[in-house]
Short mmCIF file of C-alpha atoms and ligand atoms in Angstrom, two decimals:
data_model
loop_
_atom_site.label_atom_id
_atom_site.label_comp_id
_atom_site.label_asym_id
_atom_site.label_seq_id
_atom_site.Cartn_x
_atom_site.Cartn_y
_atom_site.Cartn_z
CA MET A 9 -70.50 -53.81 82.78
CA THR A 10 -68.54 -54.95 85.73
CA LYS A 11 -65.92 -57.76 84.81
CA THR A 12 -65.08 -60.70 86.77
CA VAL A 13 -61.72 -61.77 87.34
CA PHE A 14 -60.81 -65.26 88.29
CA ILE A 15 -57.28 -65.38 90.09
CA THR A 16 -55.65 -68.90 91.23
CA GLY A 17 -53.21 -68.73 94.32
CA ALA A 18 -54.77 -65.35 95.66
CA SER A 19 -54.11 -66.31 99.00
CA SER A 20 -50.37 -64.92 99.02
CA GLY A 21 -48.04 -62.91 97.29
CA ILE A 22 -48.72 -61.88 93.42
CA GLY A 23 -52.17 -63.32 93.29
CA ARG A 24 -53.31 -61.48 96.50
CA ALA A 25 -51.87 -58.37 94.92
CA CYS A 26 -54.03 -58.65 91.86
CA ALA A 27 -57.09 -59.08 94.09
CA GLU A 28 -56.25 -55.85 96.00
CA VAL A 29 -55.43 -53.87 92.84
CA LEU A 30 -58.20 -55.27 90.91
CA ALA A 31 -60.88 -54.85 93.98
CA LYS A 32 -59.75 -51.30 93.95
CA GLU A 33 -60.56 -50.98 90.19
CA GLY A 34 -64.14 -52.50 90.84
CA TYR A 35 -63.73 -55.85 89.41
CA ASN A 36 -65.81 -58.87 90.68
CA LEU A 37 -63.24 -61.17 92.03
CA LEU A 38 -63.47 -65.30 91.79
CA LEU A 39 -60.37 -66.22 94.05
CA CYS A 40 -59.21 -69.83 95.16
CA ALA A 41 -56.13 -71.44 96.66
CA ARG A 42 -55.50 -74.33 99.24
CA ARG A 43 -55.59 -71.87 102.30
CA LEU A 44 -59.19 -71.04 102.41
CA ASN A 45 -58.76 -69.19 105.97
CA ARG A 46 -56.45 -66.58 104.20
CA LEU A 47 -58.95 -66.39 101.45
CA GLU A 48 -61.93 -65.49 103.88
CA ALA A 49 -59.51 -62.97 105.57
CA LEU A 50 -58.80 -61.17 102.28
CA LYS A 51 -62.64 -61.23 101.30
CA ASP A 52 -63.52 -59.62 104.58
CA GLU A 53 -60.76 -56.90 104.15
CA LEU A 54 -61.53 -56.02 100.53
CA LEU A 55 -65.56 -56.11 101.04
CA ASN A 56 -64.81 -53.63 103.89
CA MET A 57 -62.68 -51.22 101.42
CA TYR A 58 -65.06 -52.06 98.33
CA PRO A 59 -68.42 -52.76 99.37
CA ASN A 60 -69.95 -52.55 95.80
CA ILE A 61 -67.89 -55.27 94.54
CA GLN A 62 -68.53 -59.24 94.52
CA ILE A 63 -66.16 -61.75 95.81
CA HIS A 64 -66.42 -65.45 95.78
CA ILE A 65 -64.00 -67.89 97.30
CA PHE A 66 -63.37 -71.44 97.11
CA GLU A 67 -60.87 -73.87 98.27
CA LEU A 68 -58.72 -75.36 95.49
CA ASP A 69 -55.60 -77.77 95.01
CA VAL A 70 -55.09 -77.02 91.52
CA ARG A 71 -53.11 -80.40 91.11
CA ASN A 72 -56.08 -82.23 91.57
CA ALA A 73 -57.78 -82.88 88.51
CA GLU A 74 -61.11 -84.09 89.59
CA GLN A 75 -61.40 -81.11 92.60
CA VAL A 76 -60.64 -78.46 89.68
CA GLN A 77 -63.33 -79.97 87.51
CA SER A 78 -66.04 -80.30 90.03
CA GLN A 79 -65.34 -76.89 91.90
CA ILE A 80 -65.30 -75.03 88.51
CA ASP A 81 -68.30 -76.99 87.34
CA GLY A 82 -70.16 -76.29 90.78
CA LEU A 83 -69.76 -72.56 90.62
CA PRO A 84 -73.10 -70.86 91.26
CA GLN A 85 -74.63 -69.43 88.36
CA GLU A 86 -73.73 -66.12 88.83
CA TRP A 87 -70.19 -66.80 88.91
CA ARG A 88 -70.53 -68.91 85.63
CA LYS A 89 -69.24 -65.77 83.37
CA ILE A 90 -65.89 -64.55 83.69
CA ASN A 91 -63.69 -62.09 81.77
CA VAL A 92 -60.24 -62.68 82.78
CA LEU A 93 -58.44 -65.54 84.10
CA ILE A 94 -55.12 -65.28 85.89
CA ASN A 95 -53.29 -68.65 85.84
CA ASN A 96 -50.98 -67.36 88.98
CA ALA A 97 -50.87 -70.32 91.36
CA GLY A 98 -47.42 -71.85 91.12
CA LEU A 99 -44.35 -72.28 93.03
CA SER A 100 -40.57 -73.49 93.14
CA GLN A 101 -39.25 -76.35 95.61
CA GLY A 102 -35.55 -76.64 96.10
CA LEU A 103 -32.40 -75.25 94.30
CA ASP A 104 -30.10 -78.34 93.57
CA SER A 105 -28.61 -79.95 90.67
CA ILE A 106 -30.56 -82.64 88.77
CA GLN A 107 -28.13 -85.05 90.36
CA ASP A 108 -28.99 -83.95 93.76
CA GLY A 109 -32.54 -82.87 92.93
CA ASN A 110 -35.70 -84.37 95.06
CA ILE A 111 -37.98 -86.31 93.09
CA GLY A 112 -40.95 -85.00 95.21
CA ASP A 113 -39.86 -81.54 95.03
CA TRP A 114 -39.90 -82.17 90.81
CA ASP A 115 -43.48 -83.58 91.13
CA ARG A 116 -44.98 -80.68 93.27
CA MET A 117 -43.78 -78.26 90.73
CA ILE A 118 -44.71 -80.05 87.69
CA ASP A 119 -48.01 -80.89 88.90
CA THR A 120 -48.60 -77.16 90.01
CA ASN A 121 -47.15 -75.22 87.48
CA VAL A 122 -47.83 -77.16 84.53
CA LYS A 123 -50.57 -79.88 85.05
CA GLY A 124 -52.53 -77.33 87.30
CA LEU A 125 -52.45 -74.68 84.96
CA LEU A 126 -53.58 -76.90 82.36
CA TYR A 127 -56.43 -78.46 84.32
CA VAL A 128 -57.77 -75.02 85.40
CA SER A 129 -57.90 -73.63 81.97
CA LYS A 130 -59.61 -76.45 80.47
CA SER A 131 -62.24 -76.33 83.13
CA ALA A 132 -62.34 -72.20 83.09
CA ILE A 133 -62.20 -71.51 79.27
CA PRO A 134 -65.99 -72.50 78.82
CA LEU A 135 -66.62 -70.00 81.16
CA LEU A 136 -64.97 -67.03 79.45
CA ASP A 137 -67.24 -64.31 78.26
CA ILE A 138 -65.93 -64.17 74.75
CA ASP A 139 -68.79 -61.55 73.65
CA ASN A 140 -67.37 -58.98 76.15
CA GLY A 141 -63.70 -59.17 76.09
CA ALA A 142 -61.96 -62.60 77.35
CA HIS A 143 -58.34 -62.72 78.32
CA ILE A 144 -56.32 -65.20 79.94
CA ILE A 145 -53.02 -64.10 81.82
CA ASN A 146 -50.32 -67.01 82.50
CA LEU A 147 -47.72 -66.08 85.16
CA GLY A 148 -44.50 -67.37 83.59
CA SER A 149 -41.25 -66.10 84.78
CA ILE A 150 -37.89 -64.99 84.03
CA ALA A 151 -37.13 -68.80 84.47
CA GLY A 152 -39.29 -69.57 81.27
CA LYS A 153 -36.67 -67.37 79.26
CA GLU A 154 -33.54 -68.60 80.48
CA VAL A 155 -31.89 -71.48 82.50
CA TYR A 156 -29.85 -70.72 85.53
CA PRO A 157 -27.61 -72.89 87.68
CA ASN A 158 -29.80 -75.27 90.00
CA GLY A 159 -33.11 -73.80 88.44
CA ASN A 160 -33.49 -77.17 86.45
CA VAL A 161 -37.03 -78.00 87.04
CA TYR A 162 -38.28 -74.90 87.91
CA CYS A 163 -37.12 -73.27 84.66
CA ALA A 164 -38.66 -76.33 82.66
CA THR A 165 -41.97 -75.91 84.46
CA LYS A 166 -42.01 -72.14 83.28
CA HIS A 167 -40.90 -72.79 79.71
CA ALA A 168 -43.60 -75.21 79.69
CA VAL A 169 -45.87 -72.19 80.53
CA ASP A 170 -44.19 -70.14 78.11
CA ALA A 171 -44.94 -72.85 75.36
CA LEU A 172 -48.46 -73.22 76.66
CA THR A 173 -49.23 -69.66 76.36
CA LYS A 174 -48.04 -69.62 72.76
CA ALA A 175 -50.31 -73.14 72.17
CA MET A 176 -53.46 -71.10 73.90
CA ARG A 177 -53.12 -68.09 71.62
CA ILE A 178 -53.10 -70.30 68.53
CA ASP A 179 -55.97 -72.55 69.84
CA LEU A 180 -57.92 -69.68 71.19
CA LEU A 181 -57.48 -67.26 68.17
CA PRO A 182 -61.06 -68.39 66.49
CA LYS A 183 -62.71 -67.60 70.16
CA GLY A 184 -61.10 -63.86 70.10
CA ILE A 185 -59.55 -64.72 73.47
CA LYS A 186 -56.35 -62.66 74.24
CA VAL A 187 -53.81 -64.54 76.07
CA THR A 188 -50.66 -62.91 77.66
CA SER A 189 -47.71 -64.02 79.65
CA ILE A 190 -46.55 -62.13 82.52
CA ASP A 191 -42.83 -63.15 83.31
CA PRO A 192 -41.37 -61.51 86.54
CA GLY A 193 -37.79 -61.45 87.76
CA MET A 194 -37.30 -61.25 91.40
CA VAL A 195 -40.53 -60.41 93.31
CA GLU A 196 -40.62 -60.48 97.10
CA THR A 197 -43.41 -62.70 98.08
CA GLU A 198 -43.29 -66.03 99.87
CA PHE A 199 -42.15 -67.49 96.81
CA SER A 200 -38.30 -68.10 98.34
CA GLU A 201 -39.52 -69.23 101.64
CA VAL A 202 -41.74 -71.79 99.69
CA ARG A 203 -38.60 -72.51 97.41
CA PHE A 204 -36.44 -73.17 100.68
CA HIS A 205 -38.72 -75.17 102.47
CA GLY A 206 -39.94 -72.81 105.01
CA ASP A 207 -36.05 -71.67 105.64
CA LYS A 208 -36.95 -67.78 106.22
CA GLU A 209 -33.30 -66.87 106.72
CA ARG A 210 -32.28 -68.54 103.38
CA ALA A 211 -35.17 -66.92 101.86
CA LYS A 212 -34.71 -63.31 103.03
CA SER A 213 -30.96 -63.66 101.70
CA VAL A 214 -32.24 -63.75 98.15
CA TYR A 215 -33.43 -60.30 98.62
CA ASN A 216 -30.31 -58.73 100.48
CA GLY A 217 -28.85 -55.53 99.02
CA VAL A 218 -31.38 -55.25 96.27
CA GLN A 219 -34.64 -53.76 95.67
CA PRO A 220 -36.96 -56.62 94.27
CA LEU A 221 -40.22 -56.17 92.50
CA THR A 222 -43.37 -56.31 94.88
CA GLY A 223 -46.64 -58.09 94.12
CA ILE A 224 -48.37 -54.84 93.58
CA ASP A 225 -45.74 -54.04 90.83
CA ILE A 226 -46.81 -57.05 89.20
CA ALA A 227 -50.56 -56.54 89.72
CA GLU A 228 -50.37 -52.82 88.38
CA THR A 229 -49.04 -54.53 85.52
CA ILE A 230 -51.53 -56.96 84.82
CA LEU A 231 -54.18 -54.11 85.27
CA PHE A 232 -52.41 -52.21 82.43
CA VAL A 233 -52.42 -55.40 80.11
CA ILE A 234 -56.39 -56.22 80.59
CA THR A 235 -57.20 -52.51 79.98
CA ARG A 236 -55.46 -52.25 76.50
CA PRO A 237 -58.54 -51.70 73.59
CA ALA A 238 -60.35 -54.48 72.26
CA HIS A 239 -57.96 -54.94 69.44
CA VAL A 240 -54.72 -55.22 71.19
CA ASN A 241 -53.16 -58.16 72.94
CA ILE A 242 -49.82 -57.96 74.91
CA ASN A 243 -48.56 -61.53 74.12
CA ASP A 244 -45.56 -61.52 76.46
CA LEU A 245 -44.28 -58.95 79.22
CA LEU A 246 -40.76 -59.71 80.83
CA ILE A 247 -40.48 -57.42 84.00
CA MET A 248 -37.59 -57.07 86.18
CA PRO A 249 -36.23 -55.10 88.95
CA THR A 250 -33.76 -52.32 87.81
CA ALA A 251 -31.08 -54.11 89.91
CA GLN A 252 -31.34 -57.52 88.03
CA ALA A 253 -30.10 -57.99 84.61
CA THR A 254 -30.68 -61.81 84.20
CA GLY A 255 -31.98 -64.51 86.43
CA THR A 256 -28.76 -64.90 88.41
CA ILE A 257 -26.96 -61.31 87.55
CA VAL A 258 -28.02 -58.97 90.35
CA ASN A 259 -26.46 -55.63 91.20
CA ARG A 260 -26.37 -55.55 95.08
P1 LIG B 7 -46.29 -66.93 96.84
O1 LIG B 7 -45.75 -68.25 97.43
O2 LIG B 7 -46.52 -66.03 97.45
O3 LIG B 7 -47.96 -67.41 96.27
C1 LIG B 7 -48.08 -68.62 95.57
C2 LIG B 7 -49.70 -68.67 95.25
O4 LIG B 7 -49.81 -69.97 94.76
C3 LIG B 7 -50.21 -68.86 96.72
O5 LIG B 7 -51.55 -68.31 97.13
C4 LIG B 7 -50.72 -70.40 97.00
O6 LIG B 7 -51.72 -70.76 97.49
C5 LIG B 7 -50.74 -70.98 95.54
N1 LIG B 7 -50.70 -72.23 95.22
C6 LIG B 7 -49.46 -73.00 95.57
N2 LIG B 7 -49.61 -74.30 94.97
C7 LIG B 7 -50.96 -74.35 94.99
C8 LIG B 7 -51.97 -75.53 94.55
N3 LIG B 7 -51.46 -76.45 94.50
N4 LIG B 7 -53.10 -75.14 94.55
C9 LIG B 7 -53.50 -73.86 94.37
N5 LIG B 7 -52.81 -72.90 94.75
C10 LIG B 7 -51.75 -72.90 94.71
O7 LIG B 7 -45.70 -66.81 95.44
P2 LIG B 7 -45.65 -65.71 94.45
O8 LIG B 7 -47.09 -64.96 94.45
O9 LIG B 7 -44.47 -65.02 94.00
O10 LIG B 7 -45.91 -66.63 92.89
C11 LIG B 7 -46.99 -66.59 92.03
C12 LIG B 7 -46.75 -66.93 90.84
O11 LIG B 7 -45.92 -66.03 90.38
C13 LIG B 7 -46.13 -68.39 90.57
O12 LIG B 7 -46.61 -69.23 89.30
C14 LIG B 7 -44.61 -68.16 90.39
O13 LIG B 7 -44.07 -69.17 89.85
C15 LIG B 7 -44.83 -66.68 89.69
N6 LIG B 7 -43.48 -66.07 89.58
C16 LIG B 7 -42.88 -65.62 90.76
C17 LIG B 7 -41.75 -64.75 91.03
C18 LIG B 7 -41.23 -64.51 92.33
O14 LIG B 7 -39.94 -64.01 92.21
N7 LIG B 7 -41.90 -64.16 93.38
C19 LIG B 7 -41.04 -64.25 89.97
C20 LIG B 7 -41.53 -65.12 88.55
C21 LIG B 7 -42.75 -65.67 88.41
P3 LIG B 7 -51.89 -71.85 99.01
O15 LIG B 7 -50.77 -72.40 99.30
O16 LIG B 7 -52.99 -71.37 99.82
O17 LIG B 7 -52.62 -72.94 97.93
C1 LIG B 8 -39.29 -66.70 89.82
C2 LIG B 8 -37.83 -66.00 89.49
O1 LIG B 8 -35.48 -66.01 88.93
O2 LIG B 8 -36.30 -67.04 91.16
O3 LIG B 8 -39.91 -67.35 89.05
O4 LIG B 8 -36.66 -68.11 88.93
S1 LIG B 8 -36.77 -66.87 89.85
#
């Protein structure tokens, strides 16, 4: 049976890499993000390489509860059964102390990383195919395991993801749904550019003198996690570049 994976935030970085790796493995893909043009290009590219899989894309802002519900409720019949949900859409905005923090940045992080993950999960859980192996993967972070200077609200949102992952594992236990948290350290994606509001130079400097993880590293880890035998669940997987010891201690 061909399995279907639903990936939020598939237009860039880790989400896009998951689409690439899982398409190669023959999974059908349900992909969403706000930038539909990027998803259209990704769909064409992947179908060109892997014509035997199915891909359905749709525009979604995970912060919009009504849109999340109506888009997921309105999926075509053939897309109403999913095996794996990858709650990947997320972002960091700013790197300031609490006293200097920007309320708009805080709202965007909390609304996307915490509330968005909840909205998508609530609408998508009823579509999980519990008879054929159902799995939720939440993208946490090293920022959900420790707090680093000026990380305050981003770290708080990823600590919340950690708590929600544990809560889902408890609540969904009777349904036999696996729940895993993938917690990366530094991954070079558009993450830092988004964190620094489009400042490409500052974003690039985050990775100066260090070999960060790639989106593909994370996607391959997720592939490993979702292909364990039915009785095995990886609860939590912290994955760092070899050159990174903690959120802030990096050997450059
Ligand atoms: P990118 O910025 O490259 O990708 C983020 C993705 O999230 C994009 O596809 C973006 O799509 C989507 N997204 C953001 N906001 C929304 C929204 N409101 N609605 C729908 N989709 C949204 O970053 P990464 O790939 O690095 O980040 C992916 C996840 O990994 C995040 O949860 C991040 O916190 C986590 N992470 C990243 C690490 C890193 O070092 N890069 C380390 C640890 C965790 P679009 O803009 O088109 O909507
Ligand atoms: C992203 C990794 O260290 O920038 O979650 O918080 S970090």
